[in-house]
Tab-separated table of C-alpha atoms in Angstrom:
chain	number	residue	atom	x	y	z
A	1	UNK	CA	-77.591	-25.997	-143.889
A	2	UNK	CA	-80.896	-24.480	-143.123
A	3	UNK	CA	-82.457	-28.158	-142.490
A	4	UNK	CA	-79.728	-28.542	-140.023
A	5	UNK	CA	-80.313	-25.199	-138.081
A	6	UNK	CA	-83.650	-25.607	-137.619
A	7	UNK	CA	-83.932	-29.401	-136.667
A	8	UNK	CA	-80.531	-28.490	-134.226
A	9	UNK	CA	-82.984	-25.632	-132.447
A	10	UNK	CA	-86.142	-28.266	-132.618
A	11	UNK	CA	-83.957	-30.708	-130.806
A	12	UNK	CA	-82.722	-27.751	-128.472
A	13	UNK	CA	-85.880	-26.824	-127.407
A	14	UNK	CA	-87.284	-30.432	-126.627
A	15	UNK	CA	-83.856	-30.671	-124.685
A	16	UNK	CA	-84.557	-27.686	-122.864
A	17	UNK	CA	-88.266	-27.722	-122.835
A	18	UNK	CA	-87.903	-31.749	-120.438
A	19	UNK	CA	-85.418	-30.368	-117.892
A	20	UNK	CA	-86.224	-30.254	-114.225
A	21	UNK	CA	-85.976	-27.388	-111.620
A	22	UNK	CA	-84.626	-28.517	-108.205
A	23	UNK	CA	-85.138	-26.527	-105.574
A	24	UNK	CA	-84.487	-26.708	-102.059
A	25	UNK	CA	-80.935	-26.962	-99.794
A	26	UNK	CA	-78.500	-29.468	-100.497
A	27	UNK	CA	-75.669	-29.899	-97.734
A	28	UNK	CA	-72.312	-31.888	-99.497
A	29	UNK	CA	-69.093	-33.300	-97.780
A	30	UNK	CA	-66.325	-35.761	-98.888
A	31	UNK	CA	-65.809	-37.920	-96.145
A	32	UNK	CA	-62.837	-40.145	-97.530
A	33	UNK	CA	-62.130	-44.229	-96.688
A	34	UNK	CA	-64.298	-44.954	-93.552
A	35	UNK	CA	-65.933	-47.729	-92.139
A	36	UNK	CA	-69.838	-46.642	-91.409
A	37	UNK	CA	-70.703	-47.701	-88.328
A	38	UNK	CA	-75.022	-47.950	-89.324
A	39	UNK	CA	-76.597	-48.591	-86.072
A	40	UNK	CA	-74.542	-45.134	-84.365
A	41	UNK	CA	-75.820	-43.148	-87.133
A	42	UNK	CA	-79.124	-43.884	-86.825
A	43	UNK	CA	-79.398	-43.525	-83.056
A	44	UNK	CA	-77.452	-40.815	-83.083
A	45	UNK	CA	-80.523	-39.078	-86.119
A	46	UNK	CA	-82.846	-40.491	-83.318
A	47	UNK	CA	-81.333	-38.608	-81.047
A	48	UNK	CA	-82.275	-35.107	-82.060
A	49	UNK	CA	-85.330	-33.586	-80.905
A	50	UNK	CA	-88.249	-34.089	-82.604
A	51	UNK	CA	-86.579	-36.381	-85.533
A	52	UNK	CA	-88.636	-39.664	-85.901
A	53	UNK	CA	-89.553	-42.790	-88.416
A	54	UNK	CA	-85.582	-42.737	-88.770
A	55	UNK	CA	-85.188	-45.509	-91.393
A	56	UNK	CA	-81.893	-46.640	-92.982
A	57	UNK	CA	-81.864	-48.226	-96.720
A	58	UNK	CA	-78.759	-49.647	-98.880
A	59	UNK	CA	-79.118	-49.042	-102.319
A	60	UNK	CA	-77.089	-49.799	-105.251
A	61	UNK	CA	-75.862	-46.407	-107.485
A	62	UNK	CA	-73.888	-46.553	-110.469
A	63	UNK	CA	-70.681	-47.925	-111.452
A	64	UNK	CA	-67.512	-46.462	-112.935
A	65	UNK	CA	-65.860	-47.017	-115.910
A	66	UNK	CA	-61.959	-47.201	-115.580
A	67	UNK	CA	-59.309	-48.392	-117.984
A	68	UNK	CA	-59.283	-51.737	-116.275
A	69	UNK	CA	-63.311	-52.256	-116.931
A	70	UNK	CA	-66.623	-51.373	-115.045
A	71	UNK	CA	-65.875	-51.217	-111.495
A	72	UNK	CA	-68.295	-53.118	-108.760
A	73	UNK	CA	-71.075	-50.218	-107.749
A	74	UNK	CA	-71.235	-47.686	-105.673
A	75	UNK	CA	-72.772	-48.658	-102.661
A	76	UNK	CA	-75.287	-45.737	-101.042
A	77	UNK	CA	-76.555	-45.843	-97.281
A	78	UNK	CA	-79.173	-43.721	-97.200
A	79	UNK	CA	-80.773	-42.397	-93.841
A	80	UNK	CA	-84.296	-41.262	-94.197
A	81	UNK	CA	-86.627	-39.183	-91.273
A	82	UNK	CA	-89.395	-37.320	-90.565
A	83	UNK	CA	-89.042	-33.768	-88.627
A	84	UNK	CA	-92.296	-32.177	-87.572
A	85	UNK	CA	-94.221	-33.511	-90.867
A	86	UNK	CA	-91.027	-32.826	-93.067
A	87	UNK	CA	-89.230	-35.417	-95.275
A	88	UNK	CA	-85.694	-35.310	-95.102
A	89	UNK	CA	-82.328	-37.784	-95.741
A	90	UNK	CA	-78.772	-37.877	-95.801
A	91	UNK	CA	-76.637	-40.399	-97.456
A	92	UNK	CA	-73.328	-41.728	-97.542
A	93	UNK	CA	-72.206	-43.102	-101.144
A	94	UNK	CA	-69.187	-45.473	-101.575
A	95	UNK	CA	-67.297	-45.993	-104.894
A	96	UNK	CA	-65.461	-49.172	-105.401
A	97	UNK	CA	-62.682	-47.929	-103.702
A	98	UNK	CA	-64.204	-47.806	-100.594
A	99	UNK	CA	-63.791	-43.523	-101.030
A	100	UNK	CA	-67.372	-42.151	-99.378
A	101	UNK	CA	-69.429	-38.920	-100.149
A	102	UNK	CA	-71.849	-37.089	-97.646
A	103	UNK	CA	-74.845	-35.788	-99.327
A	104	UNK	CA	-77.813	-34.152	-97.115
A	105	UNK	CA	-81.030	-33.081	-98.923
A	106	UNK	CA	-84.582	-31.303	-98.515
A	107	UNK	CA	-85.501	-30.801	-102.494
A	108	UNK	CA	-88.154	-30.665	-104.229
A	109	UNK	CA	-88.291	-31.292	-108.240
A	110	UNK	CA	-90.663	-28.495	-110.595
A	111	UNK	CA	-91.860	-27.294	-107.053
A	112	UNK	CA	-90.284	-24.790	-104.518
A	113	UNK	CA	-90.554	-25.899	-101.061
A	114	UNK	CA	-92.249	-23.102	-98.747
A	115	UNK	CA	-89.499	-20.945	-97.178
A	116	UNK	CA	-90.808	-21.848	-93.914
A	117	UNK	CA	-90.381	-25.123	-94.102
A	118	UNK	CA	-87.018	-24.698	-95.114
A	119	UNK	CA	-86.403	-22.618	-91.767
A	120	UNK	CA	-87.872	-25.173	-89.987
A	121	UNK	CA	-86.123	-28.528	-91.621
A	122	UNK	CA	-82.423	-26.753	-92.199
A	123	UNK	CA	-81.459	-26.708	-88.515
A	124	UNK	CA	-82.162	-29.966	-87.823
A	125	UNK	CA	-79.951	-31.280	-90.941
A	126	UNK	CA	-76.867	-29.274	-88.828
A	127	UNK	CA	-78.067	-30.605	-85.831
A	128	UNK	CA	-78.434	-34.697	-87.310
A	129	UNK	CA	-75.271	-33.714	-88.942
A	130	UNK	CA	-73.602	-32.265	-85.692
A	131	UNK	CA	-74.785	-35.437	-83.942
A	132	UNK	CA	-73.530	-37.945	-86.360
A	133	UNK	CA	-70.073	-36.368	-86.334
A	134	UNK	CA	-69.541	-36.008	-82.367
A	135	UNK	CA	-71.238	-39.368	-81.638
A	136	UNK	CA	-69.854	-41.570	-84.699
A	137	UNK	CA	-66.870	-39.723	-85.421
A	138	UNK	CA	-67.531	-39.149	-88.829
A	139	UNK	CA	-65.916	-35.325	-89.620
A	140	UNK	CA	-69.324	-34.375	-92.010
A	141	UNK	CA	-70.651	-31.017	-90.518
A	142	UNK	CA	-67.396	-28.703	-90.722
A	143	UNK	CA	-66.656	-29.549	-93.992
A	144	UNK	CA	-70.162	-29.610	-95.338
A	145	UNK	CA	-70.539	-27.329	-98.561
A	146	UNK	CA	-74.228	-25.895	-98.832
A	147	UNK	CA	-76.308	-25.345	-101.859
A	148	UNK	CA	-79.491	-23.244	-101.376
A	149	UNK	CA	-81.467	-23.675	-104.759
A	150	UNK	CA	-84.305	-20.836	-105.281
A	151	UNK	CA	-84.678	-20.788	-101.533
A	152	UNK	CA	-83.032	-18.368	-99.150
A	153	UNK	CA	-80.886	-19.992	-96.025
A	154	UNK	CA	-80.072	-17.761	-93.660
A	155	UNK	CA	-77.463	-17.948	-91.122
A	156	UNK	CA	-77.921	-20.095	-88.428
Protein backbone atom coordinates (compact mmCIF):
# COMPACT_ATOMS: atom_id res chain seq x y z
CA UNK A 1 0.00 0.00 0.00
CA UNK A 2 2.84 2.30 0.68
CA UNK A 3 4.38 1.49 -2.98
CA UNK A 4 1.09 2.59 -4.25
CA UNK A 5 0.88 5.97 -2.31
CA UNK A 6 3.96 7.10 -3.17
CA UNK A 7 4.20 6.15 -6.97
CA UNK A 8 0.19 7.65 -7.04
CA UNK A 9 1.84 11.20 -5.60
CA UNK A 10 5.07 10.68 -8.10
CA UNK A 11 2.62 10.39 -10.91
CA UNK A 12 0.58 13.40 -9.33
CA UNK A 13 3.23 15.62 -9.30
CA UNK A 14 4.58 14.93 -12.95
CA UNK A 15 0.76 15.47 -13.79
CA UNK A 16 0.72 18.61 -12.11
CA UNK A 17 4.26 19.66 -12.47
CA UNK A 18 3.47 19.61 -17.11
CA UNK A 19 0.28 21.69 -16.90
CA UNK A 20 -0.01 25.02 -18.62
CA UNK A 21 -1.18 28.49 -17.33
CA UNK A 22 -3.38 30.40 -19.83
CA UNK A 23 -3.77 33.69 -19.39
CA UNK A 24 -5.39 36.34 -21.17
CA UNK A 25 -9.42 37.10 -22.17
CA UNK A 26 -11.39 34.62 -23.82
CA UNK A 27 -14.86 35.91 -25.27
CA UNK A 28 -17.44 32.55 -25.88
CA UNK A 29 -20.92 32.39 -27.66
CA UNK A 30 -23.09 29.50 -29.04
CA UNK A 31 -24.24 30.60 -32.20
CA UNK A 32 -26.54 27.54 -33.23
CA UNK A 33 -27.20 26.08 -37.14
CA UNK A 34 -25.98 28.95 -39.46
CA UNK A 35 -24.65 29.25 -42.70
CA UNK A 36 -21.20 31.48 -42.43
CA UNK A 37 -21.19 33.77 -44.90
CA UNK A 38 -16.76 34.04 -45.01
CA UNK A 39 -16.15 36.87 -47.26
CA UNK A 40 -18.83 39.37 -44.88
CA UNK A 41 -16.93 38.39 -41.93
CA UNK A 42 -13.82 39.22 -43.00
CA UNK A 43 -14.66 42.60 -44.51
CA UNK A 44 -16.69 43.33 -41.96
CA UNK A 45 -12.99 42.51 -39.26
CA UNK A 46 -11.48 44.81 -42.03
CA UNK A 47 -13.70 47.18 -41.33
CA UNK A 48 -12.73 48.29 -37.87
CA UNK A 49 -10.24 50.84 -37.35
CA UNK A 50 -6.93 50.01 -37.23
CA UNK A 51 -7.54 46.00 -37.70
CA UNK A 52 -5.26 44.70 -40.57
CA UNK A 53 -3.46 41.36 -42.18
CA UNK A 54 -7.16 39.98 -41.63
CA UNK A 55 -6.61 36.36 -42.76
CA UNK A 56 -9.23 33.56 -42.71
CA UNK A 57 -8.08 29.69 -42.31
CA UNK A 58 -10.34 26.34 -42.26
CA UNK A 59 -9.04 23.87 -40.12
CA UNK A 60 -10.09 20.51 -39.21
CA UNK A 61 -10.83 19.93 -35.07
CA UNK A 62 -11.85 16.83 -33.61
CA UNK A 63 -14.55 14.45 -34.06
CA UNK A 64 -17.24 13.03 -31.80
CA UNK A 65 -17.93 9.83 -30.73
CA UNK A 66 -21.74 8.91 -30.71
CA UNK A 67 -23.51 5.60 -30.38
CA UNK A 68 -23.82 5.40 -34.12
CA UNK A 69 -19.74 5.74 -34.60
CA UNK A 70 -17.18 8.67 -35.02
CA UNK A 71 -18.92 11.48 -36.51
CA UNK A 72 -17.28 13.52 -39.68
CA UNK A 73 -15.09 16.53 -37.87
CA UNK A 74 -15.70 19.52 -36.66
CA UNK A 75 -15.03 21.99 -39.08
CA UNK A 76 -13.28 25.45 -37.51
CA UNK A 77 -13.14 28.87 -39.51
CA UNK A 78 -10.80 30.70 -37.91
CA UNK A 79 -10.32 34.58 -38.50
CA UNK A 80 -6.92 35.82 -37.64
CA UNK A 81 -5.67 39.90 -37.41
CA UNK A 82 -3.34 42.16 -36.36
CA UNK A 83 -4.46 45.38 -34.15
CA UNK A 84 -1.75 47.94 -33.54
CA UNK A 85 1.12 45.10 -33.30
CA UNK A 86 -1.34 42.71 -31.37
CA UNK A 87 -2.26 39.12 -32.43
CA UNK A 88 -5.70 38.32 -32.12
CA UNK A 89 -8.58 35.65 -33.69
CA UNK A 90 -11.95 34.56 -33.44
CA UNK A 91 -13.36 31.37 -34.67
CA UNK A 92 -16.41 29.73 -35.51
CA UNK A 93 -16.36 25.76 -34.89
CA UNK A 94 -18.97 23.41 -36.50
CA UNK A 95 -19.79 19.87 -35.21
CA UNK A 96 -21.20 17.41 -37.59
CA UNK A 97 -24.42 18.63 -37.08
CA UNK A 98 -23.87 21.70 -38.58
CA UNK A 99 -24.41 23.28 -34.59
CA UNK A 100 -21.55 26.32 -34.49
CA UNK A 101 -19.56 27.81 -31.47
CA UNK A 102 -18.09 31.45 -31.27
CA UNK A 103 -14.82 31.53 -29.59
CA UNK A 104 -12.73 34.99 -29.47
CA UNK A 105 -9.20 34.91 -27.95
CA UNK A 106 -6.03 37.10 -26.89
CA UNK A 107 -4.04 34.29 -24.63
CA UNK A 108 -1.02 33.67 -23.91
CA UNK A 109 0.31 30.07 -22.56
CA UNK A 110 3.07 30.13 -19.19
CA UNK A 111 3.12 33.99 -19.93
CA UNK A 112 0.73 36.85 -18.82
CA UNK A 113 0.07 39.26 -21.46
CA UNK A 114 0.84 43.01 -20.26
CA UNK A 115 -2.37 44.57 -18.89
CA UNK A 116 -2.00 47.22 -21.35
CA UNK A 117 -2.15 45.37 -24.09
CA UNK A 118 -5.10 43.78 -22.94
CA UNK A 119 -6.78 47.39 -22.67
CA UNK A 120 -5.73 48.05 -25.88
CA UNK A 121 -6.72 44.59 -27.88
CA UNK A 122 -10.20 43.92 -25.74
CA UNK A 123 -12.18 46.73 -27.37
CA UNK A 124 -11.51 45.94 -30.61
CA UNK A 125 -12.64 42.10 -30.09
CA UNK A 126 -16.32 43.95 -29.07
CA UNK A 127 -15.95 46.13 -31.77
CA UNK A 128 -14.92 43.04 -34.68
CA UNK A 129 -17.53 41.27 -32.77
CA UNK A 130 -20.15 44.19 -32.91
CA UNK A 131 -19.33 44.45 -36.62
CA UNK A 132 -19.67 40.89 -37.55
CA UNK A 133 -23.08 40.69 -35.89
CA UNK A 134 -24.76 44.01 -37.42
CA UNK A 135 -23.13 43.48 -40.85
CA UNK A 136 -23.44 39.49 -41.20
CA UNK A 137 -26.20 38.94 -38.98
CA UNK A 138 -24.62 36.57 -36.91
CA UNK A 139 -26.18 37.30 -33.05
CA UNK A 140 -22.29 36.73 -31.37
CA UNK A 141 -21.66 39.95 -29.26
CA UNK A 142 -24.86 39.98 -26.86
CA UNK A 143 -24.58 36.65 -25.97
CA UNK A 144 -20.83 36.49 -25.69
CA UNK A 145 -19.69 35.02 -22.19
CA UNK A 146 -16.18 36.52 -21.12
CA UNK A 147 -13.35 34.86 -19.37
CA UNK A 148 -10.58 37.16 -18.04
CA UNK A 149 -7.70 34.70 -16.97
CA UNK A 150 -5.01 36.43 -14.48
CA UNK A 151 -5.74 39.67 -16.26
CA UNK A 152 -8.15 42.35 -15.14
CA UNK A 153 -11.00 43.56 -17.87
CA UNK A 154 -12.59 46.37 -16.97
CA UNK A 155 -15.81 47.65 -18.12
CA UNK A 156 -16.01 48.99 -21.33
Amino acid sequence: MRVAKILFTAFSAVIMGGCDTIYGVSRYSPVGVIRLPIECMVEATKSVAGVSGVEHRVEEGGRELTFSGIQQPEIIDRFLYTYDGLNGNYYFRTNYKGISEFQHTYIEINRRPLQSEIDKIRPVMIKIENSVSQRCQIDISKNAIENCMGVTCEDI
